[in-house]
Short mmCIF file of C-alpha atoms in Angstrom, two decimals:
data_model
loop_
_atom_site.label_atom_id
_atom_site.label_comp_id
_atom_site.label_asym_id
_atom_site.label_seq_id
_atom_site.Cartn_x
_atom_site.Cartn_y
_atom_site.Cartn_z
CA MET A 265 -16.01 4.26 30.23
CA TYR A 266 -16.63 2.36 26.73
CA TRP A 267 -17.18 6.23 24.46
CA GLN A 268 -13.98 7.54 25.83
CA LYS A 269 -10.93 7.37 23.45
CA ARG A 270 -8.16 5.74 25.43
CA PHE A 271 -5.00 7.91 24.69
CA ASP A 272 -2.38 5.57 26.60
CA ARG A 273 -2.38 2.79 23.96
CA GLU A 274 0.19 2.61 21.89
CA ASN A 275 -0.28 2.88 17.95
CA PRO A 276 -0.71 -0.96 16.55
CA ASP A 277 -0.10 -0.31 13.29
CA ALA A 278 3.18 1.75 13.98
CA GLU A 279 5.23 -0.97 12.31
CA LEU A 280 3.16 -0.73 9.34
CA GLU A 281 3.15 2.98 8.79
CA ALA A 282 7.08 2.80 9.29
CA LYS A 283 7.11 0.32 6.37
CA ILE A 284 5.02 1.57 4.02
CA LYS A 285 6.73 4.87 4.61
CA ALA A 286 10.10 3.29 3.62
CA ILE A 287 8.62 1.64 0.80
CA ARG A 288 7.16 4.87 -0.46
CA GLN A 289 10.20 6.40 -0.19
CA SER A 290 12.21 4.12 -2.28
CA ASP A 291 9.50 3.62 -5.07
CA LYS A 292 7.62 7.14 -4.95
CA ASP A 293 5.01 6.06 -7.96
CA PHE A 294 4.03 3.05 -5.95
CA GLY A 295 -0.07 3.33 -4.97
CA TYR A 296 -1.81 1.36 -2.18
CA ARG A 297 -1.82 -1.82 -4.37
CA ARG A 298 1.51 -1.72 -5.25
CA ILE A 299 2.60 -1.24 -1.67
CA TYR A 300 0.07 -3.83 -0.71
CA GLY A 301 1.85 -6.15 -3.07
CA LYS A 302 5.35 -5.14 -1.84
CA LEU A 303 4.08 -5.79 2.08
CA ARG A 304 2.75 -9.16 0.91
CA GLN A 305 6.00 -10.46 -0.47
CA GLU A 306 8.09 -9.37 2.76
CA GLY A 307 5.90 -11.84 4.97
CA PHE A 308 3.42 -8.81 6.39
CA LEU A 309 -0.25 -10.59 6.42
CA VAL A 310 -2.26 -7.54 5.62
CA ASN A 311 -5.55 -6.77 4.18
CA HIS A 312 -5.41 -4.06 1.25
CA LYS A 313 -8.22 -1.95 2.59
CA LYS A 314 -5.78 -1.40 5.96
CA VAL A 315 -2.79 -1.05 3.44
CA GLN A 316 -5.36 1.72 1.49
CA ARG A 317 -6.35 3.38 4.49
CA LEU A 318 -3.01 3.85 6.15
CA VAL A 319 -1.70 5.63 3.16
CA GLN A 320 -4.76 8.22 3.02
CA LYS A 321 -4.37 8.66 6.92
CA LEU A 322 0.14 9.14 6.09
CA GLY A 323 -0.79 11.21 3.11
CA LEU A 324 0.92 9.59 0.54
CA GLN A 325 -1.82 8.91 -1.86
CA VAL A 326 -0.59 8.75 -5.51
CA LYS A 327 -2.03 11.92 -7.87
CA SER A 328 -4.10 10.76 -10.56
CA PHE A 329 -3.27 11.37 -14.09
CA ALA A 330 -5.76 12.86 -16.20
CA HIS A 331 -5.83 12.07 -19.67
CA LYS A 332 -6.64 14.81 -22.10
CA SER A 333 -9.99 14.78 -24.39
CA ARG A 334 -9.51 15.43 -27.82
CA LYS A 335 -12.30 15.48 -30.40
CA TYR A 336 -13.10 12.57 -32.69
CA ASN A 337 -10.86 12.46 -35.92
CA SER A 338 -12.47 10.08 -38.56
CA TYR A 339 -9.43 10.92 -40.65
CA LYS A 340 -7.02 7.71 -41.18
CA GLY A 341 -4.50 8.89 -43.64
CA THR A 342 -3.16 8.23 -46.82
#
């Protein structure tokens, strides 16, 4: 039936997921954009949205850096 998920099918992105994990292990601060660039350098033809989706699925997203807010000070020094 068309609405039932097929469980017997292999994961078509298994090779790509393994490569993403390997890139992420070697470079811990790489986000999906840099992983995408590295994959393109190595000859993988893949869309950046697919890379982002797989990075999210694998739980490898980089935590964003929050900038500290400070009150405006017009003092320019002496």
